[in-house]
Short mmCIF file of C-alpha atoms in Angstrom, two decimals:
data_model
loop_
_atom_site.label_atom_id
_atom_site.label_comp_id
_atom_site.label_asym_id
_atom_site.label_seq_id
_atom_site.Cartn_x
_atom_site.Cartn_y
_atom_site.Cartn_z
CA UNK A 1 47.84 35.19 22.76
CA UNK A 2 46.76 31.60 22.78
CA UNK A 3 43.75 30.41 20.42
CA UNK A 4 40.69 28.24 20.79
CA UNK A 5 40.43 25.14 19.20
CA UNK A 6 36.84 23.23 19.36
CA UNK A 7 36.36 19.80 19.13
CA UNK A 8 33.06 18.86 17.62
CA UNK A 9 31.29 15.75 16.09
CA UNK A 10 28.64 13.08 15.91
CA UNK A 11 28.13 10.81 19.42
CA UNK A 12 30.83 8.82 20.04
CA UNK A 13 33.63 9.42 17.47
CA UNK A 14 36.11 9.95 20.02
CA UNK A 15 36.06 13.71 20.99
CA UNK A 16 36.39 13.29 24.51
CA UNK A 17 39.61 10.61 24.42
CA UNK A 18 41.64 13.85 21.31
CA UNK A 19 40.52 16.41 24.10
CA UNK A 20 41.97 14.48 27.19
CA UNK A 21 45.12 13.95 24.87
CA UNK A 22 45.15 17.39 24.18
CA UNK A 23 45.23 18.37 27.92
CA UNK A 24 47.37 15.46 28.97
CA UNK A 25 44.76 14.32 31.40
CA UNK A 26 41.79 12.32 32.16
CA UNK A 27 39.71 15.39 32.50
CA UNK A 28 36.86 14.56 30.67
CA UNK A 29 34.88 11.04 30.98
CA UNK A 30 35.60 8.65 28.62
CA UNK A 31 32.59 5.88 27.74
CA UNK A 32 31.51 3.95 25.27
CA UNK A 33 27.62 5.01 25.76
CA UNK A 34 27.24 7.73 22.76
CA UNK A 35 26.53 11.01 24.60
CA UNK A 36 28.35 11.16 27.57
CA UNK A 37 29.95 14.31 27.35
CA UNK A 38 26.75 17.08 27.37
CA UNK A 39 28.55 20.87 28.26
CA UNK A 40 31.10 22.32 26.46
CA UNK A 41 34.08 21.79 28.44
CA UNK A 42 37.32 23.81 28.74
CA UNK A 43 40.97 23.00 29.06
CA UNK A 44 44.67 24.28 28.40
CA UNK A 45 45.99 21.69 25.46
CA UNK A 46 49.62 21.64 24.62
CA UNK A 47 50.73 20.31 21.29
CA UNK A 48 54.84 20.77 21.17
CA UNK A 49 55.43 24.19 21.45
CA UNK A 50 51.46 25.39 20.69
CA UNK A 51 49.40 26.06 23.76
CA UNK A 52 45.83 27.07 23.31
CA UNK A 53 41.82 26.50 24.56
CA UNK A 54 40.60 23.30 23.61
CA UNK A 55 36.74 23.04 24.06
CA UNK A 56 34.95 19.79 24.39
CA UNK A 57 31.42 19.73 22.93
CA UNK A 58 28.55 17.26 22.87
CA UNK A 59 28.12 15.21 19.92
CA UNK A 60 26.19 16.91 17.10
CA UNK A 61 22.78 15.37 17.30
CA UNK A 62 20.05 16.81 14.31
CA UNK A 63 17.76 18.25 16.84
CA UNK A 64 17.05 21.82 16.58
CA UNK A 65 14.00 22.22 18.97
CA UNK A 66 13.96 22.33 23.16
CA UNK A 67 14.63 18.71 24.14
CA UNK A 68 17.53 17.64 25.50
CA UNK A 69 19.41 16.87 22.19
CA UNK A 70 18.14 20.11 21.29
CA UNK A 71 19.68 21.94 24.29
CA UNK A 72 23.07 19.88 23.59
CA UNK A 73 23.49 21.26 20.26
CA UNK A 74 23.03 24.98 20.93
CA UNK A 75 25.83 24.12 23.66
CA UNK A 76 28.00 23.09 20.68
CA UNK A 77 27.09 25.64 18.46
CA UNK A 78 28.38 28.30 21.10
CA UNK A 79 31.59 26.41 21.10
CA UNK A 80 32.16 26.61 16.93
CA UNK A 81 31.09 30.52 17.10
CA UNK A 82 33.74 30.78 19.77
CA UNK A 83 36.28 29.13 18.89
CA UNK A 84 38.89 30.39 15.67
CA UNK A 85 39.49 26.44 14.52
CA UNK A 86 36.82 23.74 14.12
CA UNK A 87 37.97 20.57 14.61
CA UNK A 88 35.41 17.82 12.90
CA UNK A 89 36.06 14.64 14.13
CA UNK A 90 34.44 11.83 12.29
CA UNK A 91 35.19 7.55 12.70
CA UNK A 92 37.50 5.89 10.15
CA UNK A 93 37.02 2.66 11.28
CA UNK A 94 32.80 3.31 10.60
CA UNK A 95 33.69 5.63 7.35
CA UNK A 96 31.44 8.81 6.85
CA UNK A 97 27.64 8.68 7.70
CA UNK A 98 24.85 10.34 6.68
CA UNK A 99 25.35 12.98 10.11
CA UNK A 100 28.54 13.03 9.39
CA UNK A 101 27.62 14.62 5.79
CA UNK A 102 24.94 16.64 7.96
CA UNK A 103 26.76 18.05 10.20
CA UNK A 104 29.63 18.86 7.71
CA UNK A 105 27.18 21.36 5.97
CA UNK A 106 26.33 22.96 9.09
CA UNK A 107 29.67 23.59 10.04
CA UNK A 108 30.49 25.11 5.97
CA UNK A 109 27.70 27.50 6.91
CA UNK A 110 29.45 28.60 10.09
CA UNK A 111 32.46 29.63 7.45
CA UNK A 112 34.95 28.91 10.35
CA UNK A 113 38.16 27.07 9.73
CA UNK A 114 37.86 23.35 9.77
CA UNK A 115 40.21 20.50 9.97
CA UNK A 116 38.84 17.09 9.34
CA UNK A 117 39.90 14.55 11.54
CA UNK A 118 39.97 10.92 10.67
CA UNK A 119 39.89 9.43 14.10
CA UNK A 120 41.05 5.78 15.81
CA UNK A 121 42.58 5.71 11.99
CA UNK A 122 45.21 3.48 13.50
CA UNK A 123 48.13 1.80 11.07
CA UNK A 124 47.84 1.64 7.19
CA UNK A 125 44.48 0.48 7.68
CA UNK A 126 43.02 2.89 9.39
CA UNK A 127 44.53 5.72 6.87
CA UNK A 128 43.56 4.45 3.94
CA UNK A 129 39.98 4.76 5.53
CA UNK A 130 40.49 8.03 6.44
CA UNK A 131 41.24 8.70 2.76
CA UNK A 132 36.27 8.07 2.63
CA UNK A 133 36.22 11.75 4.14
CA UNK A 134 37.17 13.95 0.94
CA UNK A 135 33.39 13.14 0.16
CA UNK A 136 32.46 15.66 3.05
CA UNK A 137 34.40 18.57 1.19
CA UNK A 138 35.96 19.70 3.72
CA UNK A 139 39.84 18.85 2.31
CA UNK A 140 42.27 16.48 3.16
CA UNK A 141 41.52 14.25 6.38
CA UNK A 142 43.98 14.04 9.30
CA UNK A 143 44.41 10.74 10.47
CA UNK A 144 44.82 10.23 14.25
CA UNK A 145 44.20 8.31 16.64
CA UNK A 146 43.41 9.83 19.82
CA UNK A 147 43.64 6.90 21.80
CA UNK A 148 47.20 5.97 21.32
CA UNK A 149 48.57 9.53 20.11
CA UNK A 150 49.43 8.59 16.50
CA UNK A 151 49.20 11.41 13.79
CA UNK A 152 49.88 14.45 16.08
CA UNK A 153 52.94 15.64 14.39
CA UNK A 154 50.23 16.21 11.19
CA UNK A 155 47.74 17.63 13.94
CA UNK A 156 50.77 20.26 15.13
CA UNK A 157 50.96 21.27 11.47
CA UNK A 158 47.47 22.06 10.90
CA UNK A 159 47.06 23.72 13.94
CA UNK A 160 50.11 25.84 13.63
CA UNK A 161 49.02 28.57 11.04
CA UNK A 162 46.65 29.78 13.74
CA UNK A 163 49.09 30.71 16.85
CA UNK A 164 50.89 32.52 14.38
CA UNK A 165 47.79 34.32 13.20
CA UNK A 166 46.85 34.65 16.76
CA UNK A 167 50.43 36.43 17.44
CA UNK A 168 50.24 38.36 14.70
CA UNK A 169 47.03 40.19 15.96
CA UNK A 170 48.33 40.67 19.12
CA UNK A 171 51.44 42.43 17.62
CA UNK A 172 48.74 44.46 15.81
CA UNK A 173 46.77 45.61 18.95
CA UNK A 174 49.75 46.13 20.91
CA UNK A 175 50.34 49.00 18.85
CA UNK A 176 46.74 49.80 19.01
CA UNK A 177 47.09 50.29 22.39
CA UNK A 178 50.07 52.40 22.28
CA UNK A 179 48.30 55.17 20.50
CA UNK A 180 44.69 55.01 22.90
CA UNK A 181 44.95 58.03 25.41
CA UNK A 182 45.48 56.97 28.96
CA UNK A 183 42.44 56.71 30.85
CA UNK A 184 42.67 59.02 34.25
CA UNK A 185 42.67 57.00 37.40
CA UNK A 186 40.02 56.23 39.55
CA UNK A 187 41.25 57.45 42.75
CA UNK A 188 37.62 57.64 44.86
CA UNK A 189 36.93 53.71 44.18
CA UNK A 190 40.15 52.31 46.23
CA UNK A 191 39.02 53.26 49.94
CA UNK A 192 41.76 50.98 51.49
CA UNK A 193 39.09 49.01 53.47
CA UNK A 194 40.58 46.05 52.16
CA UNK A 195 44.00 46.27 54.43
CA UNK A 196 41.20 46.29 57.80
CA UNK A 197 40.11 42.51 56.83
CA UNK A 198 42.28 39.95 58.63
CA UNK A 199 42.13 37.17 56.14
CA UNK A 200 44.56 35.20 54.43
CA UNK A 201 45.88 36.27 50.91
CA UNK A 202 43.53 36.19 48.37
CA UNK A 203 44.09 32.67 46.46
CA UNK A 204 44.99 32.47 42.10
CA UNK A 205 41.31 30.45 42.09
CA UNK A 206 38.75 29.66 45.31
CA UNK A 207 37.80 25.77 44.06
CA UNK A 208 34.07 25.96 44.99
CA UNK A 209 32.44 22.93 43.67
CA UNK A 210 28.65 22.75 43.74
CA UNK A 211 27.38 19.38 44.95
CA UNK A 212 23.97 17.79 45.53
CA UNK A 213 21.35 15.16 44.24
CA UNK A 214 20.36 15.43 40.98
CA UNK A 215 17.50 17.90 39.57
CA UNK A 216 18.15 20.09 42.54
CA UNK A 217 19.40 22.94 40.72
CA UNK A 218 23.72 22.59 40.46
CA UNK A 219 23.73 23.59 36.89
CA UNK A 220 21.08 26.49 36.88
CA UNK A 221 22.69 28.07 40.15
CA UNK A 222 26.04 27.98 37.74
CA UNK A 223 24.33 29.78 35.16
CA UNK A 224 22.72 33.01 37.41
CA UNK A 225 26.19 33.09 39.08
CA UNK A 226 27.70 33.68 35.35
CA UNK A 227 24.86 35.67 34.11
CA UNK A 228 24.50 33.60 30.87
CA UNK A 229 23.49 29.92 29.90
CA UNK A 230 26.92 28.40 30.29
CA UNK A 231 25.82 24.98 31.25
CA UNK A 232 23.14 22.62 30.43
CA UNK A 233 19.73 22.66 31.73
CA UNK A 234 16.10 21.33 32.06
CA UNK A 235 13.57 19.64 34.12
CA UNK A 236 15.58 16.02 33.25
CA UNK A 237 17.37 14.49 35.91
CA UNK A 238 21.20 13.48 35.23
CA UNK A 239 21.89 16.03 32.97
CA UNK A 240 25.51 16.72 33.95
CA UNK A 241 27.31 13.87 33.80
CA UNK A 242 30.94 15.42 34.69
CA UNK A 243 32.52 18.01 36.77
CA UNK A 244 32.61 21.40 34.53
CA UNK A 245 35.39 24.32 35.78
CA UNK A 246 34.27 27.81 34.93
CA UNK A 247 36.94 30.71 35.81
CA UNK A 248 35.10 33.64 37.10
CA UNK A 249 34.96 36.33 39.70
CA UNK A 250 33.14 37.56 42.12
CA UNK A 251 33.79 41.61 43.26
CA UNK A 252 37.70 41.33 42.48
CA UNK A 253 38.39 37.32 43.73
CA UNK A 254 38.87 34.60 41.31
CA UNK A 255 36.74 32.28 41.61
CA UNK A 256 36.99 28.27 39.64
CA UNK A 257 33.08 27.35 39.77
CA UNK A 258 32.85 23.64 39.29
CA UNK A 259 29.54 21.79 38.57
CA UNK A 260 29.45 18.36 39.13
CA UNK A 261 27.06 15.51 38.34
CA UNK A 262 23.95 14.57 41.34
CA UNK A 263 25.13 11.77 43.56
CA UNK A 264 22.79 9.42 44.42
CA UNK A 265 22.80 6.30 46.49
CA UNK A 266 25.20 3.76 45.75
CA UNK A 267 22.62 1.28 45.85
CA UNK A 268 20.85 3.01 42.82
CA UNK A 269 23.49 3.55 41.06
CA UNK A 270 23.59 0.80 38.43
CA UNK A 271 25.48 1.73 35.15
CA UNK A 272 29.27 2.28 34.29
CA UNK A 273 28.71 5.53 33.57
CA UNK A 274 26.90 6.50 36.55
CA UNK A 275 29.83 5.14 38.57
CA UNK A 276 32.16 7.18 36.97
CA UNK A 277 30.28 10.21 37.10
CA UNK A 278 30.19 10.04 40.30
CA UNK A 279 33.78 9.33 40.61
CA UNK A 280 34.49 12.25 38.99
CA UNK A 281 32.30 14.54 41.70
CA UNK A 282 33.65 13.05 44.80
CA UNK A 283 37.32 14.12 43.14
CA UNK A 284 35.87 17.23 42.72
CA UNK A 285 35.36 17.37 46.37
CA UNK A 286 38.55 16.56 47.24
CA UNK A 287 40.22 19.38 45.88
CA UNK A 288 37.79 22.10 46.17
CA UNK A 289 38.30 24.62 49.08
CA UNK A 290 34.27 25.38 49.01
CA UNK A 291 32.12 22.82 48.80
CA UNK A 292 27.82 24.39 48.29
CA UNK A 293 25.41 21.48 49.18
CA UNK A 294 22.42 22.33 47.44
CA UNK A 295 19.03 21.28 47.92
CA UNK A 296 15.53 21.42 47.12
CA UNK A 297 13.77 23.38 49.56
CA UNK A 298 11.21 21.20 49.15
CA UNK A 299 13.11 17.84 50.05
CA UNK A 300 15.89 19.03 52.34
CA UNK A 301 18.61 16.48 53.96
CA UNK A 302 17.20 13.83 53.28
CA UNK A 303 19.90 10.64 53.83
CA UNK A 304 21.82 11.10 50.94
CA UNK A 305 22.43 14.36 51.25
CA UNK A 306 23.70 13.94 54.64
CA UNK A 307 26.12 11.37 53.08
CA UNK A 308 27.71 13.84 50.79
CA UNK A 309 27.91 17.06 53.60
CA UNK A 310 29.50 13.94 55.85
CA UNK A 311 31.97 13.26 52.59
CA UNK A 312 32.28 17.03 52.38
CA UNK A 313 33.81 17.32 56.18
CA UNK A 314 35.67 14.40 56.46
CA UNK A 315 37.41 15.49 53.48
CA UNK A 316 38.23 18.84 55.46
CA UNK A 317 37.13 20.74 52.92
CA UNK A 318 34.92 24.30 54.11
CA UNK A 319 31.04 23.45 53.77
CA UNK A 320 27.61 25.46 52.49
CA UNK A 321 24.10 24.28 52.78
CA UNK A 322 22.03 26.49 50.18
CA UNK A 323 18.21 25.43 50.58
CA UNK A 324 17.29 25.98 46.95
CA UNK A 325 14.04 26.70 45.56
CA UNK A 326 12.73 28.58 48.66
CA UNK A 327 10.48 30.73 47.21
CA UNK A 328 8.05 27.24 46.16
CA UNK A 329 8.66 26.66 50.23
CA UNK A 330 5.18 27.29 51.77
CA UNK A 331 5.91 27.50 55.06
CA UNK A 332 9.62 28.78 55.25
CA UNK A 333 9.75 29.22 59.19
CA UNK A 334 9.05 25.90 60.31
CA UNK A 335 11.45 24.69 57.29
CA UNK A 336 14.35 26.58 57.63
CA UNK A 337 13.78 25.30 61.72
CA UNK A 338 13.44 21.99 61.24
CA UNK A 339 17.13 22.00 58.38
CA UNK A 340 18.80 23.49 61.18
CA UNK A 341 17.72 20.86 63.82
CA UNK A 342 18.64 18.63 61.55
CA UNK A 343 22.12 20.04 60.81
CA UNK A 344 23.20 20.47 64.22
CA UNK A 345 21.80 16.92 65.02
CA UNK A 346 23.79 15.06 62.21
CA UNK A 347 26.72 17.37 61.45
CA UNK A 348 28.34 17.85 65.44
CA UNK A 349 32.08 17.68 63.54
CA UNK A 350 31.36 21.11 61.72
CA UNK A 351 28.44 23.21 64.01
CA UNK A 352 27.64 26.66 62.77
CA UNK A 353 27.64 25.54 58.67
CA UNK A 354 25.96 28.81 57.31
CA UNK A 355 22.86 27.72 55.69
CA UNK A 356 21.85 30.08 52.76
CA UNK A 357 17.89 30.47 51.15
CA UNK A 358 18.36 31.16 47.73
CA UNK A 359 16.52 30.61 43.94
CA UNK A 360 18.84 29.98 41.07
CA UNK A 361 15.82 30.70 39.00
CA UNK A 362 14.82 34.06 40.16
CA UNK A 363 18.72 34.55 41.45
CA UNK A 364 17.42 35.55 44.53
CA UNK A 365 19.99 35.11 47.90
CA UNK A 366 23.01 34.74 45.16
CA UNK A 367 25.30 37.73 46.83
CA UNK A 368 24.61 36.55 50.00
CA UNK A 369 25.49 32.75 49.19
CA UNK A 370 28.91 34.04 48.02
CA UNK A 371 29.85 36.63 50.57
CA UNK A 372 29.18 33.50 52.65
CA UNK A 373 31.44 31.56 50.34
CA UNK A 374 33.92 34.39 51.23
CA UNK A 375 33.44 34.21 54.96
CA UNK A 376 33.98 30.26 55.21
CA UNK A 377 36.81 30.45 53.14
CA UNK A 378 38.94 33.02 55.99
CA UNK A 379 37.98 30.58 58.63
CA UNK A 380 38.98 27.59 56.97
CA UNK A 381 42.46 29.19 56.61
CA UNK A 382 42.19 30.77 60.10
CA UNK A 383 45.84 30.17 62.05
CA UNK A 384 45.74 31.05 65.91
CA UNK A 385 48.82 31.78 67.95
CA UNK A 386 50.71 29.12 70.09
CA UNK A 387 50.64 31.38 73.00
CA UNK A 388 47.13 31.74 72.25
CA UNK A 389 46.26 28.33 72.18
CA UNK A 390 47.95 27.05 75.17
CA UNK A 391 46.27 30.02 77.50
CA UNK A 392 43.17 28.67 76.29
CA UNK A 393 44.34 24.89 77.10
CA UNK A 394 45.26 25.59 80.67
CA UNK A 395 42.16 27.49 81.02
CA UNK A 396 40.35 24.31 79.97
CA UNK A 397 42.08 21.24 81.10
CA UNK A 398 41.63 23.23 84.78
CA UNK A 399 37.82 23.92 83.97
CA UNK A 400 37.77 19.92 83.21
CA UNK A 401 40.34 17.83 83.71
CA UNK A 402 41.67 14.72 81.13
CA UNK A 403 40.35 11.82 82.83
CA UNK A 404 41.68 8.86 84.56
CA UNK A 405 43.55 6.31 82.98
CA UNK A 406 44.09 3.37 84.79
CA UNK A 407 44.34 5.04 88.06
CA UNK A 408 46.65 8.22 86.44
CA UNK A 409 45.49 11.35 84.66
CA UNK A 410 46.16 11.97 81.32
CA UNK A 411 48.55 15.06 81.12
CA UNK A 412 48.26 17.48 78.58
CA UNK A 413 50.84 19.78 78.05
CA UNK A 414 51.23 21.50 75.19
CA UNK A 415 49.60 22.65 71.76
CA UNK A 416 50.20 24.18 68.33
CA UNK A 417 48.29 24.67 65.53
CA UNK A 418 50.35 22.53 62.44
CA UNK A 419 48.37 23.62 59.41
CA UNK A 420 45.37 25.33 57.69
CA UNK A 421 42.95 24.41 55.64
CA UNK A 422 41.12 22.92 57.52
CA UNK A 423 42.46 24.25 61.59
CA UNK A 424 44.46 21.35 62.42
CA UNK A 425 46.27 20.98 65.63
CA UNK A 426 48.83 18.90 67.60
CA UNK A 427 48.59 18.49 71.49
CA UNK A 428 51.13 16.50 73.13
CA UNK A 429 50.10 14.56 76.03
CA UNK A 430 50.95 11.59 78.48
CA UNK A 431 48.88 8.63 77.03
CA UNK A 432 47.74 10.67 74.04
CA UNK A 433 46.42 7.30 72.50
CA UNK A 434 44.16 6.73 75.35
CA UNK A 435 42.10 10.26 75.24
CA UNK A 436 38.69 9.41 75.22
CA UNK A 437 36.28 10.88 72.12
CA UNK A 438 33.83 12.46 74.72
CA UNK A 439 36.82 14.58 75.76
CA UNK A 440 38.23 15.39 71.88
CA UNK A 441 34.80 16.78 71.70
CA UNK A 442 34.96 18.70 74.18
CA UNK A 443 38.41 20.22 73.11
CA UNK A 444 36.92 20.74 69.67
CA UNK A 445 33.92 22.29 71.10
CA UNK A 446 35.50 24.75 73.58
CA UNK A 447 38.30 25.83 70.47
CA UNK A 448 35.45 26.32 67.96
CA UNK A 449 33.58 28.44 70.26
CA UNK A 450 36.46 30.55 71.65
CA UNK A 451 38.37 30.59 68.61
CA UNK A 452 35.53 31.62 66.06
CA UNK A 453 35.76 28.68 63.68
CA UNK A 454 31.94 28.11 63.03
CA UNK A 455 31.02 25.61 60.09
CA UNK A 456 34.61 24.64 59.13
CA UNK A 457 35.93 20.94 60.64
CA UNK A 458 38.73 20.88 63.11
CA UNK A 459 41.10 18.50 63.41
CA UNK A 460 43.19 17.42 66.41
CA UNK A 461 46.37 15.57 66.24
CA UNK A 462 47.03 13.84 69.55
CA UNK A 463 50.96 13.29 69.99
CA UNK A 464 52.58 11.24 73.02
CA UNK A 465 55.21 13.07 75.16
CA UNK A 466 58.51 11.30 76.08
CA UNK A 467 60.39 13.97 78.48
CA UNK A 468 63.07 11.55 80.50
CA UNK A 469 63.44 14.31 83.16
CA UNK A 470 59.87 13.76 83.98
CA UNK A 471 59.83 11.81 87.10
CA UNK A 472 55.96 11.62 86.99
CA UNK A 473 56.26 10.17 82.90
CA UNK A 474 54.44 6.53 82.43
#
């Protein structure tokens, strides 16, 4: 049974840079503006043989009202009251400040284990400055440095008494559990309907990343889904500033919710930070298997959101439009009109992209976004037959013929689908290089149609044909 570890501190002490070393990636943005990292985030830390939960928390900040600072601490004090190790992280090279002293009370009231750590304590230096934080009475100080991985051997050690609580109650409840009567089963719940769904098997995690400008809603539609106030919120634009993975589910399928920071034009985007946060979204993109598009219901598709459902399909990835904030929409019939002109106008590559009316507030439309979520997700791993595909291509090419090239036809004559996720196929043809795009269209029109793959892209592979018994060949 692994344990939880949080990671908590003033702004800018070097939390984020311990919890990336921790997780032996670049997960989490690392900046030198103080309070870049806002939600608690998650991740799977490995420390020699110790794996546990490593949570990284916005810097302490002594605000205890409802502004943003306010908002950021409650976020951190969620993490400490989770997590069965504090880790308080304070800045040898500054020595211990007043908030540091503040914040080491608060965390003595919690009465959950703490380990002080000294960080960017590099060399002989750096440890005997360390040595300024047995004023905060909190014991001996680690020194570390997170940025170059000194003083994790002493880290492993501190750390260690705590797996091997954390095995020890498991041993415990094991046995617990051996003397708990056996619940009967449920027979009346499993109704087999399951096996009639032709879909593909059900994945570990569906990626679904929620994308969109900022103050549209990303981080409040993450919280109905969950049911509690996981991330960050309030009427202040920017608030997220990186991608955030959840694990959840949704009636039996895990799902990896990832919230991501609002993109805006790269023309307004000015600072660093910015830059990278948006960095970080676009990867988020790039491996989800979802993408939702949200946006105010009020403001919908304008350019830049256009940009990112363009970024979304040219990545290949399966896309949602959820029109946000619909019940503020006055009139919702000549809205919901006019965002479907406008989808089938600027999105041709991926017609049919289910377009959901929802509130994250009032968590109105939320099953229906997600069965939808469901739905794309079967089609974007959809796999048709060869046989089935090339009765459709005859029946095609002889409704409308490859045209001329150079005084000879272009001759298609054969077709397979090569992978999923998006459709992608290969059709080998005479002069493949010199199809025109009018008639790729059309191919990708006819196969969406027949082939019931609305709202996901298609790809097609063209592939010349060499056959030296062809006495027609080029």
């Amino acid at each position: 049974m692994s344990f939880t570890v949080a990671i908590v501190g003033r702004p800018n002490v070097g939390k984020s840079t311990l919890f990336n070393r921790l997780i032996r990636k670049r997960l989490a943005i690392v900046d030198d503006t103080p309070g870049v990292t806002r939600d608690r985030r998650y991740g799977e830390a490995h420390l020699g043989d110790l794996s546990f939960t490593v949570i990284d928390t916005a810097g302490l900040e002594d605000a205890v009202d409802d502004s943003l600072e306010g908002r950021m601490r409650q976020q951190t004090q969620a993490a400490i009251a989770e997590a069965d190790v504090t880790l308080l992280v304070f800045d040898a090279r500054a020595g211990v400040t007043p908030m540091d002293e503040h914040f080491a009370r608060l965390i003595r009231k919690s009465r959950k284990p703490v380990i002080l750590v000294a960080n960017k304590a590099e060399g002989r230096a750096g440890t005997d400055a360390a040595r300024e934080g047995f004023s905060l009475g909190l014991g001996t100080p680690l020194p570390l440095s997170a940025e170059h991985g000194e003083g994790l051997s002493d880290l492993y050690d501190a750390l260690e008494p705590f797996a091997v609580r954390k095995a020890g109650e498991k041993s415990t409840a094991h046995l617990d559990a051996d003397l708990e009567e056996v619940a009967p089963l449920d027979l009346e719940e499993d109704t087999g309907e399951e096996d009639l769904v032709e879909a593909p098997p059900a994945p570990k995690h569906l990626q679904m990343a929620i994308v969109g400008r900022p103050n549209v809603g990303k981080s409040t539609l993450v919280n109905a889904l969950l049911g509690e106030d996981r991330l960050l919120t309030g009427p202040e634009a920017g608030i997220t500033r990186d991608s955030i993975a959840i694990d959840w589910s949704w009636k039996g399928q895990a799902i990896r919710l990832i919230d991501t920071a609002g993109l805006r034009r790269h023309s307004r985007v000015t600072k660093k930070l910015e830059r990278l946060s948006g960095a970080d979204t676009r990867r988020a993109i790039q491996y989800a298997h979802v993408v939702v598009l949200v946006l105010d219901g009020n403001d919908m598709l304008e350019k830049q959101d256009l940009t990112i459902a363009r970024q979304v399909v040219e990545e290949g990835r399966a896309l949602i439009i959820a029109a946000n904030k619909w019940d503020a929409v006055e009139d919702k019939n000549a809205a919901i009109k006019k965002l479907h002109e406008r989808i089938d106008w600027s999105l041709p590559q991926a017609k049919g992209i289910p377009v959901i009316t929802m509130s994250a507030m009032t968590e109105r439309g939320l099953d229906k976004l997600m069965q939808a979520v469901l739905d794309i997700y079967v089609t974007w791993n959809k796999r048709v037959s060869t046989a089935r595909l090339n009765r459709w291509l005859s029946e095609v090419t002889a409704q409308h013929p490859p045209p001329l090239v150079s005084g000879r036809r272009i001759k298609i004559r054969y077709m397979t689908q090569i992978k999923t996720r998006p459709p992608t196929f290969a059709i080998f043809a005479s002069k493949a290089d010199d199809l025109p795009e009018s008639y790729h269209r059309y191919l990708v029109k006819s196969l969406r149609d027949v082939f019931d793959l609305p709202g996901t892209p298609i790809r097609i592979v063209m592939r010349r044909t060499d056959n030296p018994y062809d006495t027609d060949r080029d």
